Amino acid sequence: MTASPPAPRPAGAPLGPTLATQLRHTARCVRAVEQGQSLSEVMPQVAAELRPGVQALTFHVLRHLGTARALVDQLVQRKPDAAVQALLCSALSLMLEDAEAGSASGLHYAAHTVVNQAVDAARQDRSTARQAAFVNACLRRFLRERPALMAEALRHPVARWNHPTWWIERLQRDHPERWQAILAANNQPGPMTLRVNRRQIGRAAYQQALLAIGVASNPVGDDGLELDTPQPVERLPGFSQGHCSVQDAAAQMAASLLLEDRHWTAADRVLDACAAPGGKTAHLLERAEVSLLALDMDARRCERVDDNLKRLGLRAEVRCADASRPATWWDGQAFDAILLDAPCTASGIVRRHPDVRWLRRASDVDQLVKVQRGLLEALWPLLKPGGRLLYATCSVFRAEGADQVQAFLERHTNAVHRPSPGHLLPGSAAPAGEFNDNPLGGHDGFFYTRIDKVAP
């Protein structure tokens, strides 16, 4: 069956950005990450009309950066300057023979097209213009010698798995039977999952509203819908009216785990200790009428919490404060429940933040473990006897999850661990159990455990 030709472009309609233009900006983003900047800081600097395409390309490059770097090392005699290196890595990432990754990212370009557009991109940028011929020679050599170059590159673990060596080795220790599945899952884009605001609309009704605009979805968890195809939030029915939020299914588990097996009222005091951007805060309020205090150290992030609550029609006290220093914000009244979604390496959400793996250092783990321990110690005295604390991190590293909680339980005789999911791993399968690895499939990696406070 012959495919229909594309519809003609209306007269006067603007042309979209060329691949060369997008590659030029992608290379700048990749270079910024290699210099230690987060994409959340870099991407807003890209022009709005270029941002969707540049973000898609940048994510793809960062998911293949280990392979691309190994190829560049073979293609050059002397390491090129950072701008040329970033452009070569960006182009090579689009030329890899990785049908699965290409299909998952939706990026399909003929290899010779990538070469030509990369050379154009080099010419367009002052920092690479003099190296355009060099870029052309490197990429054309890759086309000629692809099998041998790829075979040599993939001998190295960083190139094969596209994660730093220390990260790979830590996963091998923490999850010896599943480390490969975790790394493979990290290199695939995560699905778009919504949390339906049950105060506004039922999940089944919202699923029908999505179908009415041609968007299929599947229920996940108590309030979630995983979309078959990601959508801009502006297209989601009732988004501005607070009918739904974008939140991964693993993150949606927090509310159920903290609130389960008891009735909650407005007299119950709940603390969300590290609340921004407010997804879990909002879900708690969608699920229960409680008096909730949401803290975050960053004033701008507190504004995001306020904005999210306002859109969803919810109320909480939002305060800019350091949860680890209760003397600066606590009124002396104990809490019935505390959610501590602690700062961590974010090693479980690499699918959605592919820059994290290249920004983190091995030493960050130990530093963050100290921060987490400090928060646990500071907040535990604020919990009523009979109250509960849900400790959560978006990490798959045991030091930030199972090991952290085990050490806490050993220090506190009035702390009792309740049956909890433990480590949730993306793209793996494992039995449930205390501190064991549970399957996640389409979800992000997370750690959850609930600790109850008993009377002395």
Coordinates of C-alpha atoms in Angstrom, one line a residue:
M1 CA 0.0 0.0 0.0
T2 CA 1.5 3.3 -1.0
A3 CA 1.7 6.0 1.6
S4 CA -0.1 9.3 1.0
P5 CA 2.2 12.2 0.3
P6 CA 2.5 14.8 3.0
A7 CA 0.1 17.7 2.9
P8 CA 1.6 20.8 1.2
R9 CA 2.8 23.5 3.4
P10 CA 0.4 26.5 3.4
A11 CA 1.7 29.5 1.6
G12 CA 3.6 31.8 4.0
A13 CA 3.8 29.2 6.7
P14 CA 7.1 29.4 8.6
L15 CA 9.6 26.6 8.1
G16 CA 10.6 24.7 11.2
P17 CA 14.2 24.8 12.4
T18 CA 16.7 22.8 10.5
L19 CA 18.5 19.8 12.0
A20 CA 21.7 21.9 11.7
T21 CA 20.3 24.6 13.9
Q22 CA 19.0 22.1 16.4
L23 CA 22.3 20.2 16.5
R24 CA 24.2 23.5 17.2
H25 CA 22.0 24.2 20.2
T26 CA 22.1 20.6 21.3
A27 CA 25.9 20.6 21.3
R28 CA 25.8 23.7 23.5
C29 CA 23.5 22.0 26.0
V30 CA 25.7 18.8 26.0
R31 CA 28.8 20.9 26.5
A32 CA 27.1 22.7 29.4
V33 CA 26.3 19.4 31.1
E34 CA 29.9 18.3 30.6
Q35 CA 30.9 21.5 32.4
G36 CA 28.7 20.7 35.3
Q37 CA 25.5 22.5 34.6
S38 CA 22.1 20.9 35.0
L39 CA 19.7 20.8 32.0
S40 CA 17.0 22.4 34.2
E41 CA 19.3 25.5 34.2
V42 CA 20.4 25.3 30.6
M43 CA 17.3 24.3 28.7
P44 CA 15.3 27.5 29.6
Q45 CA 18.0 29.5 27.8
V46 CA 17.1 27.9 24.5
A47 CA 14.6 29.9 22.4
A48 CA 11.0 28.7 23.0
E49 CA 10.5 27.7 19.3
L50 CA 13.6 25.5 19.4
R51 CA 13.3 24.0 22.8
P52 CA 11.1 20.9 22.1
G53 CA 13.4 19.7 19.3
V54 CA 16.6 20.6 21.1
Q55 CA 15.4 18.9 24.3
A56 CA 14.5 15.7 22.5
L57 CA 17.9 15.7 20.8
T58 CA 19.8 16.5 24.0
F59 CA 18.1 13.8 25.9
H60 CA 19.0 11.3 23.2
V61 CA 22.6 12.4 23.1
L62 CA 23.0 12.1 26.9
R63 CA 21.5 8.6 26.8
H64 CA 24.3 7.6 24.4
L65 CA 27.1 9.9 25.5
G66 CA 29.3 7.1 26.8
T67 CA 29.3 5.4 23.4
A68 CA 29.7 8.7 21.5
R69 CA 32.7 9.7 23.6
A70 CA 34.4 6.3 23.1
L71 CA 33.9 6.7 19.3
V72 CA 35.4 10.2 19.3
D73 CA 38.4 8.9 21.2
Q74 CA 39.0 6.5 18.3
L75 CA 38.3 9.0 15.5
V76 CA 40.7 11.7 16.7
Q77 CA 44.4 11.7 17.4
R78 CA 44.2 14.6 19.8
K79 CA 41.2 15.4 21.9
P80 CA 39.3 18.3 20.3
D81 CA 38.2 21.4 22.2
A82 CA 35.0 21.1 24.1
A83 CA 32.7 22.7 21.5
V84 CA 33.8 20.3 18.7
Q85 CA 33.7 17.3 21.0
A86 CA 30.1 18.1 22.0
L87 CA 29.1 18.5 18.4
L88 CA 30.8 15.3 17.3
C89 CA 29.1 13.4 20.2
S90 CA 25.7 14.9 19.3
A91 CA 26.0 13.8 15.6
L92 CA 27.4 10.4 16.4
S93 CA 24.6 9.7 18.9
L94 CA 22.1 10.1 16.0
M95 CA 24.1 7.8 13.8
L96 CA 24.4 4.8 16.1
E97 CA 22.9 1.5 14.9
D98 CA 20.5 1.3 17.8
A99 CA 17.1 0.6 16.4
E100 CA 15.5 0.1 19.8
A101 CA 16.8 3.4 21.1
G102 CA 15.9 5.2 18.0
S103 CA 12.4 3.9 18.0
A104 CA 11.9 4.8 21.7
S105 CA 13.1 8.3 21.2
G106 CA 11.3 8.9 17.9
L107 CA 14.4 10.2 16.3
H108 CA 15.1 8.9 12.8
Y109 CA 17.7 10.5 10.5
A110 CA 19.6 9.1 7.6
A111 CA 23.3 9.0 8.5
H112 CA 24.4 11.1 5.5
T113 CA 21.8 13.7 6.5
V114 CA 23.3 13.9 10.0
V115 CA 26.8 14.3 8.5
N116 CA 25.7 17.2 6.3
Q117 CA 23.7 18.9 8.9
A118 CA 26.5 18.5 11.5
V119 CA 28.9 20.2 9.2
D120 CA 26.4 23.0 8.6
A121 CA 26.0 23.3 12.4
A122 CA 29.8 23.6 12.8
R123 CA 29.9 26.4 10.2
Q124 CA 27.1 28.3 11.9
D125 CA 28.9 28.5 15.3
R126 CA 31.9 30.7 15.8
S127 CA 33.5 28.3 18.2
T128 CA 33.5 25.4 15.7
A129 CA 33.5 27.1 12.3
R130 CA 37.2 26.5 11.6
Q131 CA 36.8 22.8 12.4
A132 CA 33.9 22.1 10.0
A133 CA 36.2 20.1 7.6
F134 CA 37.5 18.1 10.6
V135 CA 33.9 17.3 11.8
N136 CA 33.1 16.2 8.2
A137 CA 36.2 13.9 8.1
C138 CA 35.5 12.3 11.5
L139 CA 31.8 11.6 10.7
R140 CA 32.5 10.2 7.3
R141 CA 35.2 7.9 8.7
F142 CA 32.7 6.6 11.2
L143 CA 30.4 5.7 8.2
R144 CA 33.2 3.9 6.5
E145 CA 34.5 2.0 9.6
R146 CA 31.3 1.8 11.7
P147 CA 31.4 -2.0 12.6
A148 CA 35.0 -2.0 13.7
L149 CA 34.7 1.3 15.6
M150 CA 31.5 0.2 17.4
A151 CA 33.0 -3.2 18.3
E152 CA 36.0 -1.5 19.9
A153 CA 33.9 1.1 21.7
L154 CA 31.5 -1.4 23.2
R155 CA 34.3 -3.3 24.9
H156 CA 34.3 -0.6 27.5
P157 CA 31.5 -0.6 30.2
V158 CA 30.9 3.2 30.1
A159 CA 30.4 3.0 26.3
R160 CA 28.2 -0.1 26.5
W161 CA 26.0 1.1 29.4
N162 CA 26.3 4.9 29.0
H163 CA 26.8 5.5 32.7
P164 CA 30.0 6.4 34.7
T165 CA 32.1 3.6 36.0
W166 CA 31.4 4.3 39.6
W167 CA 27.6 4.2 39.0
I168 CA 27.8 0.8 37.2
E169 CA 30.0 -0.7 39.9
R170 CA 27.6 0.6 42.7
L171 CA 24.6 -1.0 40.9
Q172 CA 26.6 -4.2 40.5
R173 CA 27.1 -4.3 44.3
D174 CA 23.6 -3.1 45.3
H175 CA 21.6 -5.2 42.8
P176 CA 23.8 -8.0 41.5
E177 CA 21.0 -9.8 39.7
R178 CA 19.4 -6.7 38.1
W179 CA 22.0 -4.1 37.5
Q180 CA 21.9 -4.6 33.7
A181 CA 18.1 -4.3 33.6
I182 CA 18.3 -1.0 35.6
L183 CA 21.0 0.5 33.3
A184 CA 19.0 -0.6 30.2
A185 CA 15.8 0.9 31.6
N186 CA 17.6 4.2 32.3
N187 CA 18.4 4.6 28.6
Q188 CA 14.8 4.5 27.6
P189 CA 12.4 7.5 27.8
G190 CA 9.9 7.2 30.7
P191 CA 6.1 7.1 29.9
M192 CA 4.0 10.2 30.6
T193 CA 1.7 9.4 33.6
L194 CA -1.0 11.6 35.0
R195 CA -2.5 11.8 38.5
V196 CA -6.2 12.4 38.3
N197 CA -7.5 14.9 41.0
R198 CA -10.2 12.8 42.6
R199 CA -11.7 16.0 44.2
Q200 CA -12.4 17.3 40.7
I201 CA -13.2 14.3 38.5
G202 CA -13.2 10.5 38.7
R203 CA -10.4 8.6 37.0
A204 CA -12.8 6.7 34.6
A205 CA -14.5 9.9 33.6
Y206 CA -11.1 11.6 32.9
Q207 CA -10.0 8.6 30.9
Q208 CA -13.0 9.0 28.7
A209 CA -12.2 12.7 28.3
L210 CA -8.8 11.8 27.0
L211 CA -10.3 9.3 24.6
A212 CA -12.5 12.1 23.3
I213 CA -9.4 13.9 22.1
G214 CA -7.8 10.7 20.7
V215 CA -5.5 10.0 23.6
A216 CA -5.5 6.4 25.0
S217 CA -4.4 5.6 28.5
N218 CA -4.2 2.8 31.1
P219 CA -4.9 3.0 34.8
V220 CA -1.9 2.7 37.2
G221 CA -2.0 2.8 40.9
D222 CA -5.0 4.4 42.7
D223 CA -5.3 7.6 40.8
G224 CA -2.9 7.4 37.8
L225 CA -3.3 7.1 34.0
E226 CA -0.3 6.2 31.9
L227 CA -0.7 7.8 28.4
D228 CA 0.1 5.8 25.3
T229 CA 1.6 8.9 23.8
P230 CA 3.1 11.9 25.7
Q231 CA 1.1 15.1 25.3
P232 CA 1.7 18.8 26.0
V233 CA -0.1 19.7 29.1
E234 CA -2.0 22.4 27.3
R235 CA -3.8 19.7 25.4
L236 CA -4.9 17.8 28.5
P237 CA -8.6 18.2 29.2
G238 CA -9.2 20.4 32.3
F239 CA -5.5 20.8 33.1
S240 CA -5.7 24.5 33.9
Q241 CA -8.8 23.8 36.0
G242 CA -6.9 21.3 38.1
H243 CA -8.4 18.0 36.8
C244 CA -4.9 16.3 36.6
S245 CA -1.2 16.7 37.2
V246 CA 1.8 15.1 35.6
Q247 CA 3.4 12.7 38.1
D248 CA 5.2 9.4 37.7
A249 CA 3.3 6.3 39.1
A250 CA 6.1 5.6 41.6
A251 CA 5.9 9.1 43.0
Q252 CA 2.1 8.6 43.3
M253 CA 2.6 5.8 45.8
A254 CA 3.6 8.2 48.6
A255 CA 0.1 9.4 49.5
S256 CA -1.3 5.9 49.8
L257 CA 1.6 4.6 51.8
L258 CA 1.5 7.5 54.3
L259 CA -2.3 7.6 54.7
E260 CA -3.2 3.9 54.6
D261 CA -5.1 2.0 57.3
R262 CA -6.6 5.0 59.3
H263 CA -9.2 7.7 59.0
W264 CA -7.8 11.3 58.7
T265 CA -9.5 14.5 59.6
A266 CA -8.7 18.2 59.6
A267 CA -7.4 17.9 63.1
D268 CA -4.5 15.7 62.0
R269 CA -1.3 17.5 61.4
V270 CA 0.9 16.4 58.5
L271 CA 4.3 17.6 57.5
D272 CA 5.7 17.4 54.0
A273 CA 9.3 18.2 54.9
C274 CA 10.9 18.6 51.4
A275 CA 7.8 19.5 49.4
A276 CA 8.8 21.2 46.2
P277 CA 7.5 21.1 43.5
G278 CA 4.5 20.0 45.4
G279 CA 3.2 16.9 43.6
K280 CA 3.1 14.7 46.7
T281 CA 1.8 17.6 48.8
A282 CA -1.1 18.0 46.5
H283 CA -1.8 14.2 46.3
L284 CA -2.0 14.1 50.1
L285 CA -4.6 16.9 50.1
E286 CA -6.5 15.3 47.2
R287 CA -6.8 12.1 49.3
A288 CA -7.5 13.4 52.8
E289 CA -8.7 16.5 54.7
V290 CA -5.7 17.2 56.9
S291 CA -3.8 20.2 58.2
L292 CA -0.7 20.2 56.1
L293 CA 2.6 22.2 56.4
A294 CA 4.8 22.1 53.4
L295 CA 8.5 23.1 53.7
D296 CA 11.2 23.8 51.2
M297 CA 14.5 25.7 51.5
D298 CA 14.2 27.5 48.1
A299 CA 11.7 30.4 47.9
R300 CA 11.2 30.0 44.2
R301 CA 10.4 26.4 44.6
C302 CA 7.9 27.3 47.3
E303 CA 6.2 29.5 44.8
R304 CA 5.9 26.5 42.5
V305 CA 4.2 24.6 45.4
D306 CA 1.8 27.5 45.9
D307 CA 1.0 27.7 42.2
N308 CA 0.4 23.9 41.9
L309 CA -2.0 24.0 44.9
K310 CA -3.9 27.0 43.6
R311 CA -4.4 25.3 40.2
L312 CA -5.7 22.1 41.9
G313 CA -8.0 24.0 44.3
L314 CA -6.1 22.9 47.4
R315 CA -4.8 24.6 50.5
A316 CA -1.8 24.1 52.7
E317 CA 0.6 26.2 54.7
V318 CA 3.7 26.6 52.5
R319 CA 6.8 27.9 54.3
C320 CA 10.4 28.5 53.1
A321 CA 12.5 26.8 55.7
D322 CA 15.2 24.2 56.3
A323 CA 13.5 21.0 57.6
S324 CA 16.7 20.0 59.3
R325 CA 16.5 23.0 61.6
P326 CA 13.2 22.7 63.4
A327 CA 14.1 25.5 65.9
T328 CA 13.7 28.0 63.0
W329 CA 10.1 27.0 62.0
W330 CA 8.5 24.4 64.3
D331 CA 5.7 25.6 66.7
G332 CA 6.2 22.8 69.2
Q333 CA 3.0 20.9 68.2
A334 CA 3.8 17.3 67.2
F335 CA 2.8 15.9 63.9
D336 CA 0.6 12.8 63.3
A337 CA 2.4 12.0 60.0
I338 CA 5.6 13.2 58.3
L339 CA 6.6 12.7 54.7
L340 CA 10.3 13.0 54.2
D341 CA 11.1 12.8 50.5
A342 CA 14.7 13.4 51.1
P343 CA 17.3 15.0 48.8
C344 CA 19.2 12.2 47.0
T345 CA 21.2 11.3 43.9
A346 CA 18.1 11.0 41.8
S347 CA 19.5 7.8 40.5
G348 CA 16.0 6.4 40.1
I349 CA 14.7 9.1 37.7
V350 CA 17.5 9.0 35.1
R351 CA 15.1 8.2 32.3
R352 CA 13.5 11.6 32.8
H353 CA 16.7 13.4 33.7
P354 CA 19.5 11.9 31.6
D355 CA 22.0 14.5 32.6
V356 CA 22.0 13.3 36.3
R357 CA 24.3 10.4 35.6
W358 CA 27.0 12.7 34.1
L359 CA 26.6 15.3 36.8
R360 CA 26.8 13.1 39.9
R361 CA 30.1 12.0 41.4
A362 CA 30.7 9.0 43.6
S363 CA 31.4 11.3 46.6
D364 CA 27.9 12.7 46.2
V365 CA 26.4 9.5 47.6
D366 CA 28.1 9.8 51.0
Q367 CA 27.4 13.5 51.3
L368 CA 23.7 13.0 50.6
V369 CA 23.5 10.0 53.0
K370 CA 24.7 12.4 55.7
V371 CA 22.0 15.0 54.7
Q372 CA 19.3 12.3 54.8
R373 CA 20.5 11.0 58.2
G374 CA 20.4 14.6 59.5
L375 CA 16.9 15.1 58.3
L376 CA 15.7 11.8 59.9
E377 CA 17.3 12.7 63.2
A378 CA 15.9 16.2 63.2
L379 CA 12.3 15.3 62.3
W380 CA 11.9 12.1 64.4
P381 CA 11.4 14.1 67.7
L382 CA 8.6 16.1 66.0
L383 CA 6.4 13.0 65.5
K384 CA 3.7 12.0 68.0
P385 CA 3.9 8.6 69.6
G386 CA 1.7 6.5 67.4
G387 CA 2.5 8.7 64.5
R388 CA 4.2 7.6 61.3
L389 CA 7.0 8.8 59.1
L390 CA 7.3 7.8 55.4
Y391 CA 10.9 8.0 54.2
A392 CA 11.3 8.3 50.5
T393 CA 14.1 8.9 47.9
C394 CA 14.0 8.7 44.2
S395 CA 17.2 6.6 44.3
V396 CA 18.0 2.9 43.5
F397 CA 21.2 3.1 45.6
R398 CA 20.9 1.0 48.8
A399 CA 23.0 3.6 50.8
E400 CA 20.1 6.1 50.4
G401 CA 17.4 3.5 51.0
A402 CA 17.6 0.2 52.8
D403 CA 20.9 0.8 54.4
Q404 CA 19.9 4.3 55.6
V405 CA 16.7 2.9 57.2
Q406 CA 18.3 -0.1 58.8
A407 CA 20.9 2.2 60.5
F408 CA 18.0 4.5 61.7
L409 CA 16.1 1.6 63.2
E410 CA 19.2 0.4 65.0
R411 CA 19.6 3.9 66.6
H412 CA 16.0 4.3 67.7
T413 CA 14.3 1.7 69.9
N414 CA 10.9 3.5 69.5
A415 CA 11.0 3.2 65.7
V416 CA 9.1 0.2 64.1
H417 CA 9.4 -0.6 60.4
R418 CA 6.1 -1.4 58.7
P419 CA 5.8 -3.6 55.6
S420 CA 6.8 -1.3 52.8
P421 CA 7.8 -1.5 49.1
G422 CA 11.5 -0.8 49.7
H423 CA 13.5 -0.4 46.5
L424 CA 11.4 0.0 43.4
L425 CA 13.5 -0.7 40.3
P426 CA 12.8 0.4 36.8
G427 CA 12.6 -2.3 34.2
S428 CA 13.2 -5.3 36.5
A429 CA 11.3 -8.1 38.0
A430 CA 11.7 -9.3 41.6
P431 CA 9.6 -10.6 44.5
A432 CA 8.2 -8.3 47.2
G433 CA 9.6 -8.3 50.7
E434 CA 11.2 -6.2 53.4
F435 CA 13.8 -3.9 51.8
N436 CA 13.7 -6.2 48.7
D437 CA 13.7 -5.1 45.1
N438 CA 10.3 -4.8 43.6
P439 CA 9.4 -4.6 39.8
L440 CA 8.5 -1.3 38.4
G441 CA 8.3 -1.8 34.7
G442 CA 7.0 1.6 33.4
H443 CA 7.6 3.4 36.6
D444 CA 10.7 5.3 37.9
G445 CA 13.1 4.0 40.5
F446 CA 12.2 4.8 44.1
F447 CA 12.6 3.8 47.7
Y448 CA 9.8 3.9 50.3
T449 CA 9.6 2.7 53.9
R450 CA 7.2 3.6 56.6
I451 CA 8.4 3.9 60.2
D452 CA 5.9 4.1 63.1
K453 CA 6.7 5.7 66.4
V454 CA 5.8 3.6 69.4
A455 CA 5.5 4.8 73.0
P456 CA 8.7 4.5 75.1

